[in-house]
Coordinates of C-alpha atoms in Angstrom, one line a residue:
M1 CA 24.4 -31.2 3.6
N2 CA 26.4 -32.8 6.4
V3 CA 27.5 -31.0 9.6
A4 CA 31.0 -30.2 8.3
D5 CA 29.5 -28.6 5.2
D6 CA 27.0 -26.6 7.2
Q7 CA 29.9 -25.1 9.2
M8 CA 31.8 -23.9 6.1
P9 CA 31.8 -20.1 5.4
P10 CA 30.2 -18.8 2.3
A11 CA 32.4 -19.1 -0.8
D12 CA 32.8 -15.4 -1.1
V13 CA 33.8 -14.8 2.5
P14 CA 37.5 -15.4 3.6
A15 CA 37.7 -18.2 6.2
T16 CA 39.7 -16.0 8.6
E17 CA 36.7 -13.5 8.8
T18 CA 34.3 -16.1 10.2
M19 CA 36.5 -17.9 12.7
H20 CA 36.8 -17.4 16.4
P21 CA 39.6 -14.8 17.1
K22 CA 41.9 -17.5 18.7
H23 CA 41.5 -19.7 15.6
R24 CA 42.0 -16.7 13.3
R25 CA 45.3 -15.8 14.9
M26 CA 46.5 -19.4 14.6
V27 CA 45.7 -19.3 10.9
L28 CA 47.7 -16.1 10.6
R29 CA 50.7 -17.7 12.3
V30 CA 50.4 -20.7 9.9
I31 CA 50.4 -18.2 7.0
L32 CA 53.6 -16.7 8.4
V33 CA 55.3 -20.0 8.9
T34 CA 54.4 -21.1 5.4
H35 CA 55.9 -18.0 3.9
L36 CA 59.1 -18.5 5.9
V37 CA 59.4 -22.1 4.7
L38 CA 58.9 -21.0 1.1
A39 CA 61.5 -18.4 1.6
L40 CA 64.0 -21.0 2.9
L41 CA 63.4 -23.0 -0.3
T42 CA 64.7 -20.1 -2.4
G43 CA 68.3 -20.9 -1.4
V44 CA 70.8 -18.2 -2.3
G45 CA 68.2 -15.4 -2.0
V46 CA 67.4 -16.2 1.6
A47 CA 71.0 -16.7 2.5
V48 CA 71.7 -13.1 1.3
G49 CA 68.6 -11.9 3.1
Y50 CA 69.6 -13.7 6.4
Q51 CA 73.1 -12.2 6.3
Q52 CA 71.6 -8.7 5.7
L53 CA 69.2 -9.0 8.6
N54 CA 71.7 -10.6 10.9
G55 CA 74.3 -7.9 10.0
N56 CA 71.9 -5.1 10.9
I57 CA 71.9 -6.0 14.6
E58 CA 74.2 -4.3 17.1
T59 CA 75.3 -5.9 20.3
L60 CA 75.1 -4.2 23.7
P61 CA 77.8 -4.7 26.4
G62 CA 77.0 -7.2 29.1
I63 CA 76.5 -6.5 32.8
P64 CA 80.0 -6.7 34.5
D65 CA 80.5 -9.8 36.6
E66 CA 81.2 -7.7 39.7
V67 CA 77.7 -6.3 39.8
D68 CA 75.5 -7.8 42.5
R69 CA 72.3 -8.8 40.6
P70 CA 69.0 -10.4 41.7
D71 CA 68.7 -14.1 41.5
K72 CA 66.6 -15.7 38.8
V73 CA 63.3 -17.0 40.1
K74 CA 62.8 -20.6 39.1
V75 CA 59.3 -22.0 38.3
E76 CA 58.2 -25.5 37.5
G77 CA 58.0 -26.5 33.9
P78 CA 60.2 -26.8 30.8
K79 CA 60.5 -23.0 30.3
Q80 CA 61.2 -20.1 32.6
P81 CA 59.7 -16.6 32.6
I82 CA 61.5 -13.8 30.7
N83 CA 62.0 -10.2 31.7
I84 CA 63.1 -7.8 29.0
L85 CA 63.9 -4.1 29.5
I86 CA 63.1 -2.1 26.4
M87 CA 64.5 1.4 26.0
G88 CA 63.7 3.9 23.3
S89 CA 66.8 5.9 22.6
D90 CA 67.4 9.3 21.0
T91 CA 71.2 9.0 21.2
R92 CA 71.9 8.3 17.5
D93 CA 72.5 11.1 15.1
G94 CA 70.2 12.0 12.3
E95 CA 67.0 14.0 11.5
G96 CA 64.8 11.2 12.7
N97 CA 66.3 11.3 16.2
Q98 CA 65.1 14.7 17.3
I99 CA 62.8 15.2 20.2
D100 CA 61.0 18.5 20.6
G101 CA 63.5 20.1 18.2
E102 CA 66.6 19.0 20.0
S103 CA 68.9 16.4 18.6
G104 CA 71.0 13.8 20.4
S105 CA 70.1 14.6 24.0
E106 CA 71.4 11.1 24.9
G107 CA 68.3 10.1 26.9
S108 CA 65.8 7.3 27.1
D109 CA 62.4 8.7 26.3
T110 CA 60.6 5.4 26.7
T111 CA 61.3 2.5 29.1
I112 CA 59.2 -0.6 29.3
L113 CA 59.7 -3.7 31.5
L114 CA 58.2 -6.6 29.5
H115 CA 57.3 -9.7 31.4
I116 CA 56.7 -13.0 29.5
S117 CA 55.2 -15.8 31.5
A118 CA 56.8 -19.2 31.7
D119 CA 53.9 -20.8 29.8
R120 CA 54.2 -18.1 27.1
E121 CA 50.4 -17.5 27.3
D122 CA 50.6 -14.2 29.0
A123 CA 52.8 -11.0 28.5
Y124 CA 52.6 -7.5 29.9
G125 CA 54.7 -4.4 29.5
V126 CA 55.1 -2.0 32.4
S127 CA 55.9 1.6 31.4
L128 CA 58.4 3.4 33.7
P129 CA 58.0 7.2 33.6
R130 CA 61.1 9.2 32.8
D131 CA 60.2 11.9 35.2
A132 CA 59.9 9.7 38.3
L133 CA 62.3 10.4 41.1
V134 CA 64.2 7.3 42.3
D135 CA 67.3 6.4 44.3
R136 CA 69.7 5.5 41.6
P137 CA 72.3 3.0 42.7
E138 CA 76.0 3.0 41.7
C139 CA 76.4 1.8 38.2
V140 CA 79.4 -0.2 36.9
M141 CA 80.3 0.3 33.2
A142 CA 81.8 -2.3 30.9
D143 CA 85.3 -0.8 31.3
G144 CA 85.0 -0.8 35.1
E145 CA 84.2 2.9 35.4
K146 CA 81.7 3.5 38.3
I147 CA 78.9 6.1 38.1
P148 CA 78.1 7.3 41.7
A149 CA 74.7 6.7 43.2
E150 CA 72.3 9.5 43.7
Q151 CA 69.1 9.9 45.8
L152 CA 66.0 11.4 44.2
A153 CA 67.4 11.3 40.7
M154 CA 65.2 11.5 37.6
F155 CA 64.7 8.0 36.2
N156 CA 66.0 8.7 32.7
E157 CA 69.2 10.3 34.0
A158 CA 70.6 6.8 34.3
F159 CA 70.5 6.4 30.6
S160 CA 72.1 9.8 30.0
L161 CA 74.9 9.0 32.4
G162 CA 75.6 5.3 31.6
G163 CA 73.3 4.2 28.8
P164 CA 71.4 0.9 28.9
L165 CA 73.9 -0.7 31.3
C166 CA 73.2 1.8 34.0
T167 CA 69.5 1.7 33.4
V168 CA 69.4 -2.1 33.7
Q169 CA 71.4 -2.1 36.9
M170 CA 69.1 0.6 38.3
V171 CA 65.9 -1.2 37.4
E172 CA 67.2 -4.5 38.9
K173 CA 68.2 -2.7 42.2
L174 CA 64.8 -0.9 42.5
T175 CA 62.6 -3.9 41.7
D176 CA 64.7 -6.9 42.7
I177 CA 63.8 -8.4 39.3
R178 CA 66.5 -10.1 37.2
I179 CA 66.5 -8.6 33.7
D180 CA 67.2 -11.4 31.2
H181 CA 67.5 -9.3 28.1
Q182 CA 67.9 -5.6 27.2
I183 CA 66.8 -4.0 24.0
V184 CA 67.4 -0.5 22.8
V185 CA 65.3 0.9 19.9
D186 CA 66.3 4.1 18.1
F187 CA 63.6 6.4 16.8
N188 CA 64.7 6.6 13.2
G189 CA 64.2 2.8 12.8
F190 CA 60.8 3.2 14.5
K191 CA 59.6 5.2 11.5
D192 CA 60.8 2.5 9.1
M193 CA 59.0 -0.2 11.0
V194 CA 55.7 1.7 10.7
D195 CA 56.2 2.3 7.0
A196 CA 57.1 -1.4 6.5
V197 CA 53.6 -2.5 7.6
N198 CA 51.9 0.2 5.6
G199 CA 51.1 2.4 8.6
V200 CA 49.5 1.9 12.0
D201 CA 45.9 2.7 13.1
V202 CA 45.2 5.2 15.8
C203 CA 42.2 7.3 17.0
I204 CA 42.9 10.9 17.8
P205 CA 40.1 12.6 19.9
K206 CA 40.7 16.2 18.7
D207 CA 42.6 18.2 16.1
V208 CA 46.3 18.9 16.8
D209 CA 47.9 22.1 15.6
D210 CA 51.3 22.4 17.4
D211 CA 53.1 24.9 15.2
E212 CA 56.1 25.2 17.5
H213 CA 57.0 21.5 17.0
N214 CA 55.4 21.2 13.5
I215 CA 52.9 18.5 14.6
H216 CA 49.5 18.5 13.0
F217 CA 46.7 16.0 13.0
D218 CA 43.0 15.8 12.2
A219 CA 40.7 14.2 14.7
G220 CA 39.3 10.7 14.2
E221 CA 40.5 7.2 13.4
Q222 CA 43.3 7.1 10.8
T223 CA 46.4 5.2 9.7
L224 CA 49.7 7.0 10.4
S225 CA 52.8 6.7 8.3
G226 CA 56.3 6.5 9.9
Q227 CA 57.0 10.2 10.4
Q228 CA 53.4 10.9 11.5
A229 CA 53.7 8.0 14.0
L230 CA 56.9 9.5 15.4
N231 CA 55.2 12.8 15.8
Y232 CA 52.2 11.2 17.4
V233 CA 54.1 9.3 20.1
R234 CA 56.2 12.3 20.9
E235 CA 53.4 15.0 21.1
R236 CA 52.8 16.1 24.7
Y237 CA 51.6 19.7 24.5
V238 CA 48.1 19.4 22.9
L239 CA 46.8 15.9 23.1
S240 CA 47.7 15.0 26.7
V241 CA 46.2 16.9 29.6
T242 CA 48.6 14.9 31.7
G243 CA 51.7 15.7 29.7
D244 CA 54.3 13.0 29.7
I245 CA 52.0 10.5 31.5
G246 CA 49.5 10.9 28.7
R247 CA 52.1 10.6 26.1
M248 CA 53.3 7.4 27.7
T249 CA 49.8 5.9 27.6
R250 CA 49.6 6.8 23.9
Q251 CA 52.9 5.1 23.3
Q252 CA 51.5 2.0 24.9
A253 CA 48.4 2.2 22.7
F254 CA 50.5 2.7 19.6
I255 CA 52.8 -0.3 20.4
A256 CA 49.7 -2.4 20.9
S257 CA 48.3 -1.2 17.6
M258 CA 51.6 -2.0 15.8
I259 CA 51.6 -5.5 17.2
N260 CA 48.1 -5.9 16.0
K261 CA 49.1 -4.7 12.5
V262 CA 52.2 -6.9 12.3
V263 CA 50.2 -10.1 13.0
S264 CA 47.4 -9.1 10.6
A265 CA 46.7 -10.9 7.4
G266 CA 47.6 -7.7 5.5
T267 CA 51.2 -8.0 6.7
L268 CA 51.8 -11.8 7.1
S269 CA 50.3 -12.6 3.7
R270 CA 52.9 -10.2 2.1
P271 CA 56.5 -11.6 2.2
D272 CA 57.8 -8.2 1.1
R273 CA 56.2 -6.5 4.0
V274 CA 57.5 -9.2 6.4
Y275 CA 61.0 -8.8 5.2
S276 CA 60.8 -4.9 5.2
F277 CA 59.6 -5.0 8.7
L278 CA 62.4 -7.3 9.8
D279 CA 64.9 -5.2 8.0
A280 CA 63.7 -2.1 9.7
A281 CA 63.4 -3.7 13.1
T282 CA 66.9 -5.3 13.0
S283 CA 68.4 -2.0 11.8
S284 CA 67.0 -0.1 14.7
L285 CA 67.7 -2.6 17.5
M286 CA 70.7 -3.0 19.9
L287 CA 70.4 -6.1 21.9
D288 CA 72.3 -8.0 24.6
E289 CA 74.8 -10.6 23.4
E290 CA 72.5 -13.5 23.9
L291 CA 69.7 -12.0 21.7
A292 CA 71.9 -10.2 19.2
N293 CA 71.4 -12.6 16.3
L294 CA 68.5 -13.4 14.0
K295 CA 68.2 -17.0 15.1
S296 CA 67.7 -16.0 18.8
L297 CA 65.1 -13.4 17.8
V298 CA 63.2 -15.9 15.7
D299 CA 63.4 -18.5 18.5
L300 CA 62.0 -15.9 20.9
A301 CA 59.2 -15.0 18.5
L302 CA 58.2 -18.6 18.0
Q303 CA 57.6 -19.0 21.7
F304 CA 54.7 -16.7 21.4
K305 CA 52.7 -19.1 19.3
N306 CA 50.2 -19.7 22.1
T307 CA 50.0 -16.0 23.1
G308 CA 46.8 -14.3 21.9
L309 CA 46.6 -10.6 21.2
D310 CA 44.2 -10.2 24.2
D311 CA 46.9 -11.8 26.4
I312 CA 49.4 -9.0 25.6
K313 CA 48.7 -6.0 27.9
F314 CA 50.4 -2.7 28.8
I315 CA 50.2 -0.8 32.1
T316 CA 52.1 1.9 33.9
V317 CA 53.9 1.5 37.2
P318 CA 51.7 2.9 40.1
F319 CA 52.8 6.4 40.8
A320 CA 51.9 9.6 42.5
E321 CA 53.0 13.3 42.3
Y322 CA 56.1 14.2 44.3
E323 CA 54.6 16.7 46.8
P324 CA 57.5 19.2 46.8
D325 CA 57.4 19.3 43.0
P326 CA 54.2 18.3 41.1
N327 CA 56.2 18.1 37.9
R328 CA 58.0 15.1 39.3
L329 CA 56.6 11.6 40.2
V330 CA 57.4 8.8 42.7
W331 CA 56.5 5.2 42.6
T332 CA 53.8 4.2 45.2
D333 CA 53.8 1.2 47.5
E334 CA 51.5 -0.6 45.0
A335 CA 54.6 -0.8 42.8
D336 CA 56.1 -3.3 45.2
D337 CA 53.1 -5.5 44.7
L338 CA 53.6 -5.4 41.0
W339 CA 57.3 -6.3 41.2
E340 CA 56.4 -9.2 43.4
R341 CA 53.9 -10.5 40.8
I342 CA 56.6 -10.3 38.1
R343 CA 59.2 -12.0 40.3
N344 CA 56.8 -14.9 41.0
D345 CA 55.5 -15.1 37.4
R346 CA 51.9 -14.2 38.3
R347 CA 49.3 -12.6 36.1
L348 CA 48.4 -9.0 36.5
G349 CA 45.1 -9.7 38.3
R350 CA 42.2 -7.4 38.5
E351 CA 44.1 -4.9 40.6
F352 CA 46.4 -4.0 37.7
S353 CA 44.7 -5.2 34.6
G354 CA 41.6 -2.9 35.0
D355 CA 43.5 0.1 33.5
S356 CA 45.6 -1.9 31.0
L357 CA 45.6 -1.5 27.2
S358 CA 45.4 -4.7 25.1
A359 CA 47.0 -5.5 21.8
D360 CA 43.7 -7.0 20.8
D361 CA 41.9 -3.7 21.1
P362 CA 44.5 -0.9 20.8
V363 CA 42.0 1.8 19.6
G364 CA 39.7 1.0 22.5
T365 CA 36.5 0.1 20.6
T366 CA 35.4 -2.4 23.2
S367 CA 36.9 -0.9 26.4
G368 CA 33.4 0.1 27.7
A369 CA 31.6 -3.2 26.8
P370 CA 29.6 -4.8 29.6
S371 CA 30.9 -8.1 31.0
G372 CA 27.6 -9.9 30.6
D373 CA 25.1 -10.3 27.8
G374 CA 22.7 -7.7 29.0
S375 CA 22.9 -4.0 30.0
P376 CA 25.9 -2.9 32.0
T377 CA 25.6 -2.7 35.8
A378 CA 25.9 0.7 37.5
E379 CA 29.5 -0.3 38.6
E380 CA 30.4 -1.3 35.0
S381 CA 29.0 2.0 33.7
A382 CA 31.0 4.0 36.2
D383 CA 34.1 2.0 35.4
A384 CA 33.6 2.6 31.7
E385 CA 33.1 6.3 32.2
A386 CA 36.2 6.6 34.4
K387 CA 38.2 4.7 31.8
A388 CA 36.9 6.9 29.0
A389 CA 37.9 10.0 30.9
E390 CA 41.4 8.6 31.5
R391 CA 41.7 7.8 27.8
L392 CA 40.6 11.3 26.8
A393 CA 43.1 12.9 29.3
A394 CA 45.9 10.8 27.7
G395 CA 44.9 11.9 24.2
L396 CA 43.1 8.7 23.1
C397 CA 39.6 8.3 21.9
A398 CA 37.1 7.3 24.6

């Protein structure tokens, strides 16, 4: 047997199960591209499908020219970094868009600033708490109407008053980061995306019996369907000792797990699931004019071909309790360091990545693993214990 034969996996073991994770993810991308090419060869069928998917997408109004915006930071190389503001919205009517029993409160329950590096090998999402108090600047709407500025306003009030336009202007003013794209996702479509990939895996540390909001879960690792997933990411009374902060951490973990599921062989090897996911995603998205077409979305997705799951991380902006009211938060001075990193297209670094959640390990099965080959050091053990405690407080398995 030659060297090449000796390296081949056994005949009854799928090749993707024996490969290095980086190679395995590349194989999965090849599977996806192959299916897309085969779909293109079907002619009329894909034309109809393309029209359907493209027609699903809604366009958001652009930032008015009169608004003073941060400059784009240029870096060397053929590509530039991308900053996308993602907002989860409960503004649309329908049974799926109810939070805590109330419908259409016209707020943004989830806001994430996603930074994609210029080399497309690194991406991280920064969650922005809805209960943080910020100095909201004046917002200019598409029709020229101006929404007055307000000091110590709740972060999510910007969306209630002026929708994504006002939220983008506020984030740019507070961070001095140019937002390249804005995306709004409605909750009803979120359910359909989960169902399209046949559910998303989570680990729940304890039983949940929230009769008031009709949310019930058994403890342990499990795969959640669409409605279950919606209940999971909204629950903030039983699972999370830290309330909304814990819920925000669980939302990060769930998004990471969904990314993991979308790029898994079980999804990419099934064209019907790929199409169903794209149909659900495009039906639930509102995007800025530049992104609001299927071609632009596909072009953006293809730029991630060199981004491994372990390179996609989620963190929360550094915050502290607002002393006069412990139910409110404020960003700390460390947030300024984070915004500077994003402006200059720098990696998170140890300062911020230590508490991050990775799309490569959304359930947290390796979060306490030692960095070396032997037993963990005392410092590593202490860090692992602290991280486990934080995960439990947020309603995640340790």
